Coordinates of C-alpha atoms in Angstrom, one line a residue:
M56 CA -17.0 31.5 -23.1
S57 CA -14.3 30.2 -20.8
E58 CA -11.7 32.1 -18.8
T59 CA -8.3 31.0 -17.5
F60 CA -6.7 32.4 -14.4
P61 CA -3.1 32.4 -13.5
T62 CA -2.1 29.9 -10.9
K63 CA 0.9 29.8 -8.6
P64 CA 3.3 27.0 -9.3
E65 CA 2.7 24.1 -6.9
V66 CA 5.4 23.8 -4.2
P67 CA 6.2 20.2 -3.3
R68 CA 4.9 19.3 0.1
P69 CA 7.6 18.3 2.5
T70 CA 7.7 14.6 3.3
M71 CA 8.8 12.5 6.2
I72 CA 11.9 11.6 4.1
D73 CA 12.7 15.4 4.1
V74 CA 12.2 15.6 7.9
A75 CA 14.5 12.5 8.4
R76 CA 17.2 14.1 6.3
R77 CA 16.9 17.5 8.1
A78 CA 17.0 15.8 11.6
G79 CA 19.6 13.3 10.7
V80 CA 17.5 10.3 11.7
G81 CA 15.9 7.3 10.1
L82 CA 12.5 7.3 8.5
G83 CA 11.1 5.0 11.2
T84 CA 12.1 7.4 13.9
V85 CA 10.2 10.2 12.2
S86 CA 7.2 8.0 11.8
R87 CA 7.2 7.1 15.5
V88 CA 7.4 10.8 16.5
V89 CA 4.7 11.9 14.1
N90 CA 2.3 9.1 15.0
G91 CA 2.8 9.4 18.8
G92 CA 4.8 6.2 19.2
H93 CA 7.3 5.4 22.0
G94 CA 10.9 4.4 22.0
V95 CA 12.5 7.6 20.8
R96 CA 14.9 9.6 23.1
D97 CA 13.7 13.0 24.1
E98 CA 16.7 14.7 22.5
T99 CA 16.1 12.9 19.2
A100 CA 12.3 13.6 19.3
Q101 CA 13.0 17.3 19.9
R102 CA 15.3 17.4 16.9
V103 CA 12.6 15.7 14.7
R104 CA 10.0 18.2 15.9
A105 CA 12.3 21.1 15.1
A106 CA 12.8 19.8 11.6
I107 CA 9.0 19.4 11.2
D108 CA 8.5 23.0 12.2
E109 CA 11.3 24.3 10.0
L110 CA 10.0 22.4 6.9
G111 CA 6.3 23.0 7.6
F112 CA 5.6 19.2 7.4
Q113 CA 2.0 18.1 8.0
R114 CA 1.0 14.5 8.7
N115 CA -1.4 12.9 6.2
E116 CA -5.0 13.0 7.4
V117 CA -5.5 9.3 6.9
A118 CA -2.7 8.6 9.2
R119 CA -4.1 11.1 11.7
A120 CA -7.3 9.1 11.9
L121 CA -5.4 5.9 12.9
R122 CA -5.2 5.6 16.7
P123 CA -1.7 5.1 18.1
G124 CA -1.0 1.4 18.8
K125 CA -3.8 0.3 16.5
K126 CA -2.7 -2.8 14.6
S127 CA -2.9 -2.3 10.8
T128 CA -4.5 -4.9 8.6
S129 CA -3.2 -3.3 5.4
L130 CA -0.2 -4.1 3.2
A131 CA 1.2 -1.8 0.6
L132 CA 2.3 -2.6 -2.9
V133 CA 4.4 -0.1 -4.9
L134 CA 5.0 -1.0 -8.5
G135 CA 5.2 0.3 -12.1
D136 CA 2.5 1.0 -14.7
L137 CA -0.6 -1.1 -14.0
T138 CA -1.5 -1.2 -17.7
N139 CA 1.5 -3.5 -18.0
P140 CA 0.1 -7.1 -17.7
F141 CA 3.2 -8.1 -15.7
Y142 CA 2.5 -5.6 -12.9
A143 CA -1.3 -6.2 -13.0
T144 CA -0.7 -9.9 -12.5
I145 CA 1.6 -9.3 -9.5
A146 CA -1.1 -7.0 -8.0
K147 CA -3.9 -9.4 -8.5
S148 CA -2.1 -12.4 -7.0
S149 CA -0.8 -10.5 -4.0
L150 CA -4.3 -9.1 -3.3
E151 CA -5.6 -12.7 -3.4
I152 CA -3.2 -13.9 -0.8
A153 CA -3.6 -10.9 1.4
G154 CA -7.4 -11.2 1.3
Q155 CA -7.2 -14.8 2.5
S156 CA -5.5 -13.5 5.7
G157 CA -7.9 -10.6 6.2
F158 CA -5.6 -8.0 4.9
A159 CA -6.2 -5.2 2.4
V160 CA -3.6 -4.0 -0.1
V161 CA -3.0 -0.3 -0.8
L162 CA -1.5 0.1 -4.3
G163 CA 1.0 2.7 -5.4
S164 CA 2.0 3.0 -9.1
V165 CA 5.2 5.1 -9.8
D166 CA 6.6 3.7 -13.1
E167 CA 10.4 4.0 -12.6
D168 CA 10.4 7.4 -10.9
P169 CA 12.8 7.3 -7.9
E170 CA 11.6 10.5 -6.3
G171 CA 7.9 9.5 -6.9
E172 CA 8.7 6.1 -5.4
K173 CA 10.1 7.8 -2.3
R174 CA 7.1 10.0 -1.9
A175 CA 4.7 7.0 -2.3
I176 CA 6.6 5.0 0.3
Q177 CA 6.6 7.9 2.7
E178 CA 2.9 8.2 2.4
L179 CA 2.3 4.5 2.9
V180 CA 4.6 4.4 6.0
S181 CA 2.5 7.3 7.4
R182 CA -0.6 5.2 7.0
Q183 CA 1.0 2.6 9.4
V184 CA 0.7 -0.3 6.9
A185 CA 1.8 -3.6 8.3
G186 CA 4.4 -4.1 5.5
L187 CA 5.7 -3.0 2.1
M188 CA 6.0 -5.0 -1.2
I189 CA 8.0 -3.0 -3.7
V190 CA 9.0 -3.5 -7.3
P191 CA 12.0 -1.1 -6.9
D192 CA 13.3 1.5 -9.4
Q193 CA 17.1 2.0 -9.9
G194 CA 17.5 4.5 -7.0
D195 CA 19.1 4.0 -3.6
H196 CA 16.8 2.5 -1.1
A197 CA 18.9 3.1 2.0
F198 CA 16.2 5.5 3.2
L199 CA 14.1 2.5 4.1
E200 CA 16.5 1.4 6.8
G201 CA 14.7 1.7 10.1
A202 CA 11.3 2.4 8.4
G203 CA 9.7 0.3 11.2
V204 CA 7.9 -2.1 8.8
P205 CA 9.0 -5.3 7.0
V206 CA 9.9 -4.9 3.3
V207 CA 9.8 -7.5 0.5
F208 CA 11.2 -6.5 -2.9
V209 CA 9.7 -8.1 -6.0
D210 CA 11.3 -8.9 -9.3
R211 CA 14.5 -6.9 -8.6
P212 CA 16.8 -6.5 -5.6
A213 CA 17.2 -3.0 -4.2
T214 CA 20.4 -1.1 -3.5
G215 CA 21.4 0.3 -0.1
I216 CA 19.4 -2.1 2.0
D217 CA 19.5 -5.8 2.9
A218 CA 15.9 -7.1 2.6
D219 CA 13.8 -10.0 1.3
I220 CA 13.6 -10.4 -2.5
V221 CA 11.4 -12.6 -4.6
M222 CA 12.3 -12.8 -8.3
V223 CA 12.5 -15.0 -11.4
D224 CA 15.6 -16.6 -12.7
N225 CA 16.3 -13.9 -15.4
E226 CA 19.8 -15.1 -16.1
G227 CA 18.7 -18.7 -16.4
G228 CA 15.9 -17.6 -18.7
G229 CA 18.2 -15.6 -20.9
R230 CA 20.6 -18.6 -21.2
L231 CA 17.6 -21.0 -21.9
A232 CA 16.4 -18.8 -24.8
T233 CA 19.8 -18.5 -26.3
E234 CA 20.7 -22.2 -25.9
H235 CA 17.5 -23.1 -27.7
L236 CA 18.3 -20.9 -30.7
L237 CA 21.9 -22.2 -30.8
A238 CA 20.5 -25.8 -30.8
Q239 CA 18.5 -24.9 -33.9
G240 CA 21.8 -24.1 -35.7
H241 CA 21.8 -20.3 -35.3
E242 CA 25.1 -18.5 -34.7
R243 CA 24.0 -14.9 -35.4
I244 CA 21.5 -14.2 -32.7
A245 CA 20.5 -10.6 -32.1
I246 CA 19.3 -9.7 -28.6
I247 CA 17.0 -6.7 -28.3
L248 CA 17.3 -5.1 -24.8
A249 CA 15.1 -2.7 -22.9
P250 CA 16.8 0.1 -20.9
S251 CA 19.2 -1.7 -18.5
Y252 CA 17.3 -2.5 -15.4
Y253 CA 18.5 -5.4 -13.2
T254 CA 16.3 -8.0 -14.9
I255 CA 17.4 -7.1 -18.4
G256 CA 21.1 -7.1 -17.4
R257 CA 20.7 -10.6 -16.1
R258 CA 19.0 -11.8 -19.3
L259 CA 21.9 -10.4 -21.3
R260 CA 24.3 -12.2 -19.0
G261 CA 22.5 -15.5 -19.7
Y262 CA 22.7 -14.8 -23.5
R263 CA 26.5 -14.3 -23.1
R264 CA 27.0 -17.4 -21.0
A265 CA 25.2 -19.5 -23.5
H266 CA 27.5 -18.3 -26.3
R267 CA 30.6 -19.0 -24.2
A268 CA 29.4 -22.5 -23.3
A269 CA 29.0 -23.1 -27.0
G270 CA 32.5 -21.8 -27.8
L271 CA 31.2 -18.8 -29.7
E272 CA 32.1 -15.2 -29.5
V273 CA 29.3 -12.7 -29.1
D274 CA 29.0 -10.3 -32.1
E275 CA 28.6 -7.0 -30.1
S276 CA 26.8 -5.4 -33.1
L277 CA 23.9 -7.8 -32.5
V278 CA 23.6 -6.7 -28.8
I279 CA 21.0 -3.9 -29.4
Q280 CA 20.3 -1.6 -26.5
L281 CA 17.1 0.4 -27.0
P282 CA 16.6 4.0 -25.6
E283 CA 13.1 3.1 -24.5
G284 CA 11.6 -0.2 -23.6
N285 CA 8.5 -0.1 -25.8
A286 CA 7.3 -1.9 -29.0
E287 CA 7.9 1.1 -31.2
A288 CA 11.6 1.2 -30.3
A289 CA 11.9 -2.5 -30.9
E290 CA 10.2 -2.2 -34.2
K291 CA 12.6 0.4 -35.4
A292 CA 15.7 -1.5 -34.2
T293 CA 14.5 -4.7 -35.9
H294 CA 14.1 -2.9 -39.2
E295 CA 17.6 -1.6 -38.9
V296 CA 19.3 -4.9 -38.0
M297 CA 17.4 -7.0 -40.5
L298 CA 18.3 -4.6 -43.3
R299 CA 22.1 -5.0 -42.7
P300 CA 24.1 -6.8 -45.3
D301 CA 24.6 -9.7 -42.9
P302 CA 21.4 -9.8 -40.8
P303 CA 20.9 -12.1 -37.8
T304 CA 19.1 -15.5 -38.4
A305 CA 17.5 -15.3 -35.0
I306 CA 16.3 -12.7 -32.5
F307 CA 15.9 -12.9 -28.8
A308 CA 13.5 -10.1 -27.5
S309 CA 14.1 -9.4 -23.8
T310 CA 10.5 -8.4 -22.8
N311 CA 7.0 -9.1 -24.1
F312 CA 6.5 -5.5 -25.3
L313 CA 9.7 -5.8 -27.4
T314 CA 8.6 -9.1 -28.8
E315 CA 5.5 -7.4 -30.2
G316 CA 7.6 -4.7 -31.9
V317 CA 10.0 -7.3 -33.3
L318 CA 7.1 -9.3 -34.8
R319 CA 5.5 -6.2 -36.3
A320 CA 8.7 -5.2 -38.1
L321 CA 9.3 -8.7 -39.4
G322 CA 5.8 -8.8 -40.8
E323 CA 6.4 -5.5 -42.6
L324 CA 9.8 -6.7 -44.0
G325 CA 8.6 -10.2 -45.0
R326 CA 11.5 -11.8 -43.1
E327 CA 11.3 -15.0 -41.0
P328 CA 14.2 -15.3 -38.6
A329 CA 13.7 -17.5 -35.5
V330 CA 12.2 -15.5 -32.6
V331 CA 12.2 -16.2 -28.9
G332 CA 10.6 -13.7 -26.5
F333 CA 11.0 -13.3 -22.7
D334 CA 7.6 -13.4 -20.9
D335 CA 4.4 -14.6 -22.6
F336 CA 1.8 -12.2 -23.9
R337 CA -1.8 -12.4 -25.1
L338 CA -2.5 -14.1 -28.4
A339 CA 1.1 -15.3 -28.7
D340 CA -0.2 -18.8 -29.4
M341 CA -2.7 -17.5 -32.0
L342 CA -0.4 -15.9 -34.5
P343 CA 0.2 -17.5 -37.9
T344 CA 3.5 -18.8 -36.5
P345 CA 2.9 -19.0 -32.7
V346 CA 5.6 -17.4 -30.6
T347 CA 8.1 -19.4 -28.6
V348 CA 8.7 -17.7 -25.2
V349 CA 10.6 -18.0 -22.0
A350 CA 7.9 -17.9 -19.3
S351 CA 7.8 -17.8 -15.6
D352 CA 4.9 -17.9 -13.1
I353 CA 4.3 -14.2 -12.6
A354 CA 1.2 -14.9 -10.4
E355 CA 3.4 -17.0 -8.1
L356 CA 5.8 -14.1 -7.9
G357 CA 3.1 -12.0 -6.3
R358 CA 1.8 -14.8 -4.2
S359 CA 5.2 -15.7 -2.8
A360 CA 6.0 -12.0 -2.0
A361 CA 2.7 -11.6 -0.2
R362 CA 3.1 -14.8 1.8
L363 CA 6.6 -13.8 2.9
L364 CA 5.5 -10.3 3.9
L365 CA 2.6 -11.6 5.9
D366 CA 4.9 -14.0 7.8
R367 CA 7.3 -11.1 8.4
A368 CA 4.5 -8.8 9.6
S369 CA 3.1 -11.4 12.0
G370 CA 6.5 -12.3 13.4
A371 CA 6.1 -15.9 12.2
D372 CA 9.3 -15.6 10.1
T373 CA 12.3 -14.1 11.8
R374 CA 15.1 -15.5 9.6
P375 CA 17.7 -13.3 7.9
P376 CA 16.6 -11.7 4.6
Q377 CA 15.6 -14.4 2.1
R378 CA 16.3 -14.6 -1.6
I379 CA 13.6 -16.6 -3.4
V380 CA 14.2 -17.3 -7.1
L381 CA 11.5 -18.8 -9.2
P382 CA 12.4 -20.9 -12.3
C383 CA 11.8 -20.1 -16.0
G384 CA 10.7 -22.6 -18.7
L385 CA 10.6 -22.6 -22.5
I386 CA 7.3 -22.8 -24.3
E387 CA 8.1 -24.1 -27.9
R388 CA 5.4 -22.9 -30.3
G389 CA 7.1 -22.6 -33.7
S390 CA 8.8 -19.2 -34.0
G391 CA 11.9 -20.3 -32.1
E392 CA 12.3 -23.5 -34.0
R393 CA 12.9 -22.1 -37.5
P394 CA 16.3 -23.2 -39.0
P395 CA 18.9 -20.5 -39.9
D396 CA 18.0 -20.6 -43.7
S397 CA 14.3 -19.8 -43.2
A398 CA 14.9 -16.0 -43.4
A399 CA 16.9 -16.4 -46.6
K400 CA 14.3 -18.6 -48.2
R401 CA 11.5 -16.1 -47.4
K402 CA 13.5 -13.2 -48.8
A403 CA 14.1 -15.1 -52.1
R404 CA 10.4 -15.7 -52.8

């Protein structure tokens, strides 16, 4: 027999971000006051301490164990869902580079939650990490100004702060995929879009630019924005667009998860339009018709970010914020090379 007992609702613990807002100072100023650092005027420090008392803020015990002035040998990486191979690859490659320099990496996974991301960053700053690598959400990152540690954004730029960014050429990749389908003779190309994060918007821009360069108008009914960026949503949307009276002869899926949903729907429908996906995925080359994809070196994305952050943390790189863009390439495997009449022929059989 089991019993349940009523519990009080959990009250969110105040963070250093809350203290900074209450005191009207930057996050780095609060960090220095909390961790016993120098360089803060007495009047400002008193205002921060008053905000701490009013909010009941308590410093993290891990940070309490760090001696003031002790040099950190840890970097922090804040990203999305680690079950996504994209994020897992970034984590693995950045760990590799950090380890070669004697640094550990503390991971934080927040999965597109702006408030969760702020809390994770506050916690990591309180641990006095040497630097932050962040795959940012869509929120405002102005709160990182004055955090006191170097920051490198990965995959997407952030708003509200001028900082280093390492990313892939999403617009170029979107144009490459569309140009390839146009070259096969396709003029009705559907694009399946995940919720509009920066990367997806740039892939859509490349799709539009390729049409303009070919002298073609984009059929807006073939620009399909999904409510969720998963395979199930892509599968449903593909069913709907392929059952229209005048379906597309080609589909460009804007993420690897969406490509999987597109392929599942096409198998159920018995249709064979040309398909190009963005980002490779496991077994893509083992399917009955291997999948053509736009691919980039995701591992290099993580390595480049880690190298840049280590150089910033050590003081070896003092240049203004850098924007590093890694190229994309097309891997032709068969699905993207089908002619426009392939879907009609399959339907007639």
